[in-house]
Amino acid sequence: MKQKILIIGKGFIGGRLLEGLQCEISDRKIYTFEDAENEIQKYSPSIIINCIGYTGVNNVDDCELDKDKTIFANVAIPIILAEIAIRKGIKMVHISSGCIYHYHGSEITENLPPDYFKLFYSRSKIYAERALSVLAKSYPILIVRIRIPLDIKVHSHNLLTKLIKYKKVIDIPNSITYIPDFIKAVEHLISIDARGIYNVVNKGGLRYPQLMEYYKKAHPEFEYKVIDFEELGLNRTNLILSTQKLEQSGFKVRNIEEVIPECIGEYVKNERRA
């Protein structure tokens, strides 16, 4: 029997998961435990996917300016949803973040304790993940870590859209989540009833100039500049997450360099349609 999935939160990630999973979605604002409980009762799902999260209006630095909104969206709501899921005996999938580590010089596995506290956004994601990971030892809770979404759609949260707008890029390898692969990975992890934390990124690290050079092939007039990380003047983390656990689950993880031509090709098509 096919399981009934409810996505909660119709932002960038929620909307893209909806397209891929063809399930139901709720975009109702949640302010209380009762709000969340009533919404879940309304749909009676067997699985909920929490896509509610606050990353700021422009970028994660905005989370420093609105701590109440950040802490409620990124910490309180995941815990409320987990409690309701436990009470109702349904599975919960929580979309977390990999931006919770300093650079370690090697691939970061799921069992390494988070250690990046410079951003309030990162701290809020750590608070929720640590609580949910404890519950996942006894209940059906899956925590999916994504990092720097790259997509074929023109969207303000898409890394490619951001870099085209900025025209200035750093040259440090970073783990990237290619959204079409992410959707398939979530579907796979649900199908095997995976629990606990999984890094859902593509294999290897992406250097932003690589992406820009591919984009220039479609738009020869496009110009960009490579700058030193220090020139950003921002608190940001650069790291590579391990994909070993995801691969061992039976999912084929593509290398990030392998998906770039596909991503650029589809993105350019969508640009022309926009």
mmCIF file of C-alpha atoms in Angstrom, residues 125-267:
data_model
loop_
_atom_site.group_PDB
_atom_site.id
_atom_site.type_symbol
_atom_site.label_atom_id
_atom_site.label_comp_id
_atom_site.label_asym_id
_atom_site.label_seq_id
_atom_site.Cartn_x
_atom_site.Cartn_y
_atom_site.Cartn_z
ATOM 1 C CA LYS A 125 19.888 23.991 12.826
ATOM 2 C CA ILE A 126 22.170 22.266 15.344
ATOM 3 C CA TYR A 127 19.617 22.666 18.157
ATOM 4 C CA ALA A 128 16.889 20.932 16.152
ATOM 5 C CA GLU A 129 19.116 18.235 14.685
ATOM 6 C CA ARG A 130 20.560 17.211 18.039
ATOM 7 C CA ALA A 131 17.108 16.852 19.590
ATOM 8 C CA LEU A 132 15.684 14.919 16.649
ATOM 9 C CA SER A 133 18.701 12.618 16.368
ATOM 10 C CA VAL A 134 18.127 11.464 19.957
ATOM 11 C CA LEU A 135 14.464 10.770 19.221
ATOM 12 C CA ALA A 136 15.408 8.942 16.009
ATOM 13 C CA LYS A 137 17.024 6.205 18.109
ATOM 14 C CA SER A 138 13.558 5.151 19.299
ATOM 15 C CA TYR A 139 11.129 6.559 16.723
ATOM 16 C CA PRO A 140 10.832 6.674 12.893
ATOM 17 C CA ILE A 141 12.541 10.026 12.309
ATOM 18 C CA LEU A 142 14.752 10.710 9.288
ATOM 19 C CA ILE A 143 17.016 13.771 9.227
ATOM 20 C CA VAL A 144 18.173 14.790 5.747
ATOM 21 C CA ARG A 145 21.082 17.200 5.545
ATOM 22 C CA ILE A 146 21.293 19.319 2.416
ATOM 23 C CA ARG A 147 23.955 21.860 1.552
ATOM 24 C CA ILE A 148 23.995 24.781 -0.904
ATOM 25 C CA PRO A 149 21.124 23.768 -3.228
ATOM 26 C CA LEU A 150 21.895 23.739 -6.947
ATOM 27 C CA ASP A 151 18.912 23.406 -9.267
ATOM 28 C CA ILE A 152 17.713 23.578 -12.845
ATOM 29 C CA LYS A 153 15.021 26.119 -11.940
ATOM 30 C CA VAL A 154 15.573 29.877 -11.833
ATOM 31 C CA HIS A 155 15.038 30.694 -8.161
ATOM 32 C CA SER A 156 16.561 33.061 -5.611
ATOM 33 C CA HIS A 157 17.546 30.091 -3.395
ATOM 34 C CA ASN A 158 19.323 28.290 -6.237
ATOM 35 C CA LEU A 159 23.123 28.578 -6.002
ATOM 36 C CA LEU A 160 23.407 29.152 -9.755
ATOM 37 C CA THR A 161 20.906 32.022 -9.696
ATOM 38 C CA LYS A 162 22.781 33.586 -6.775
ATOM 39 C CA LEU A 163 26.200 33.370 -8.422
ATOM 40 C CA ILE A 164 24.930 34.802 -11.712
ATOM 41 C CA LYS A 165 23.560 37.756 -9.758
ATOM 42 C CA TYR A 166 26.660 38.250 -7.561
ATOM 43 C CA LYS A 167 29.181 37.983 -10.423
ATOM 44 C CA LYS A 168 31.865 37.389 -7.758
ATOM 45 C CA VAL A 169 32.796 33.870 -6.663
ATOM 46 C CA ILE A 170 35.255 32.167 -4.331
ATOM 47 C CA ASP A 171 37.343 29.201 -5.440
ATOM 48 C CA ILE A 172 37.009 26.721 -2.575
ATOM 49 C CA PRO A 173 35.530 23.223 -3.047
ATOM 50 C CA ASN A 174 32.185 22.760 -1.304
ATOM 51 C CA SER A 175 29.584 20.055 -0.956
ATOM 52 C CA ILE A 176 26.529 20.753 -3.080
ATOM 53 C CA THR A 177 23.022 19.277 -3.148
ATOM 54 C CA TYR A 178 21.780 18.967 -6.732
ATOM 55 C CA ILE A 179 18.021 19.183 -6.252
ATOM 56 C CA PRO A 180 16.900 16.659 -8.929
ATOM 57 C CA ASP A 181 19.163 14.062 -7.266
ATOM 58 C CA PHE A 182 18.025 15.178 -3.801
ATOM 59 C CA ILE A 183 14.385 14.456 -4.665
ATOM 60 C CA LYS A 184 15.296 10.919 -5.777
ATOM 61 C CA ALA A 185 17.394 10.392 -2.646
ATOM 62 C CA VAL A 186 14.522 11.408 -0.343
ATOM 63 C CA GLU A 187 12.187 9.060 -2.206
ATOM 64 C CA HIS A 188 14.738 6.251 -1.814
ATOM 65 C CA LEU A 189 15.336 6.862 1.899
ATOM 66 C CA ILE A 190 11.598 6.876 2.574
ATOM 67 C CA SER A 191 11.182 3.617 0.629
ATOM 68 C CA ILE A 192 13.738 1.821 2.838
ATOM 69 C CA ASP A 193 12.369 3.415 6.035
ATOM 70 C CA ALA A 194 15.735 5.055 6.766
ATOM 71 C CA ARG A 195 16.127 6.681 10.171
ATOM 72 C CA GLY A 196 18.660 8.991 11.755
ATOM 73 C CA ILE A 197 20.924 11.448 9.944
ATOM 74 C CA TYR A 198 21.903 11.239 6.273
ATOM 75 C CA ASN A 199 24.080 13.653 4.317
ATOM 76 C CA VAL A 200 22.263 14.160 1.017
ATOM 77 C CA VAL A 201 24.802 15.867 -1.211
ATOM 78 C CA ASN A 202 26.562 14.963 -4.423
ATOM 79 C CA LYS A 203 29.949 13.315 -4.312
ATOM 80 C CA GLY A 204 33.027 15.529 -4.335
ATOM 81 C CA GLY A 205 33.313 19.286 -4.068
ATOM 82 C CA LEU A 206 32.246 22.009 -6.469
ATOM 83 C CA ARG A 207 34.475 24.979 -7.210
ATOM 84 C CA TYR A 208 32.222 27.866 -8.194
ATOM 85 C CA PRO A 209 34.374 28.977 -11.162
ATOM 86 C CA GLN A 210 33.677 25.548 -12.726
ATOM 87 C CA LEU A 211 29.969 26.317 -12.669
ATOM 88 C CA MET A 212 30.472 29.817 -14.034
ATOM 89 C CA GLU A 213 32.624 28.573 -16.912
ATOM 90 C CA TYR A 214 29.891 26.167 -18.004
ATOM 91 C CA TYR A 215 27.365 28.981 -17.778
ATOM 92 C CA LYS A 216 29.617 31.187 -19.940
ATOM 93 C CA LYS A 217 29.453 28.598 -22.709
ATOM 94 C CA ALA A 218 25.730 29.350 -23.002
ATOM 95 C CA HIS A 219 26.186 33.078 -22.339
ATOM 96 C CA PRO A 220 29.600 34.142 -23.732
ATOM 97 C CA GLU A 221 28.914 37.746 -22.727
ATOM 98 C CA PHE A 222 28.648 36.802 -19.034
ATOM 99 C CA GLU A 223 31.551 38.024 -16.909
ATOM 100 C CA TYR A 224 32.482 37.130 -13.353
ATOM 101 C CA LYS A 225 35.394 37.634 -10.986
ATOM 102 C CA VAL A 226 37.135 35.152 -8.661
ATOM 103 C CA ILE A 227 37.828 36.655 -5.236
ATOM 104 C CA ASP A 228 39.571 35.477 -2.067
ATOM 105 C CA PHE A 229 37.328 34.108 0.659
ATOM 106 C CA GLU A 230 38.459 36.882 3.023
ATOM 107 C CA GLU A 231 37.121 39.489 0.578
ATOM 108 C CA LEU A 232 33.581 38.291 1.290
ATOM 109 C CA GLY A 233 33.795 39.713 4.797
ATOM 110 C CA LEU A 234 31.160 37.208 5.915
ATOM 111 C CA ASN A 235 30.975 34.299 8.331
ATOM 112 C CA ARG A 236 30.647 31.268 6.071
ATOM 113 C CA THR A 237 31.786 27.664 6.291
ATOM 114 C CA ASN A 238 33.353 25.627 3.475
ATOM 115 C CA LEU A 239 33.344 21.846 3.745
ATOM 116 C CA ILE A 240 32.822 18.462 2.129
ATOM 117 C CA LEU A 241 30.227 16.062 3.530
ATOM 118 C CA SER A 242 30.687 12.314 3.200
ATOM 119 C CA THR A 243 28.218 10.439 0.970
ATOM 120 C CA GLN A 244 29.305 6.992 2.155
ATOM 121 C CA LYS A 245 26.270 6.347 4.370
ATOM 122 C CA LEU A 246 23.860 7.369 1.607
ATOM 123 C CA GLU A 247 25.668 5.132 -0.891
ATOM 124 C CA GLN A 248 25.642 2.201 1.524
ATOM 125 C CA SER A 249 21.850 2.567 1.737
ATOM 126 C CA GLY A 250 21.699 1.510 -1.922
ATOM 127 C CA PHE A 251 21.394 4.940 -3.538
ATOM 128 C CA LYS A 252 23.678 5.792 -6.467
ATOM 129 C CA VAL A 253 25.292 9.152 -5.708
ATOM 130 C CA ARG A 254 26.494 11.099 -8.736
ATOM 131 C CA ASN A 255 29.624 13.212 -8.669
ATOM 132 C CA ILE A 256 28.904 16.943 -8.643
ATOM 133 C CA GLU A 257 31.065 17.487 -11.739
ATOM 134 C CA GLU A 258 28.966 14.910 -13.592
ATOM 135 C CA VAL A 259 25.721 16.859 -13.093
ATOM 136 C CA ILE A 260 26.987 20.340 -14.043
ATOM 137 C CA PRO A 261 26.403 20.063 -17.845
ATOM 138 C CA GLU A 262 22.904 18.678 -17.234
ATOM 139 C CA CYS A 263 22.135 21.415 -14.710
ATOM 140 C CA ILE A 264 23.347 24.268 -16.922
ATOM 141 C CA GLY A 265 21.555 22.889 -19.983
ATOM 142 C CA GLU A 266 18.192 22.669 -18.213
ATOM 143 C CA TYR A 267 18.697 25.960 -16.392
#
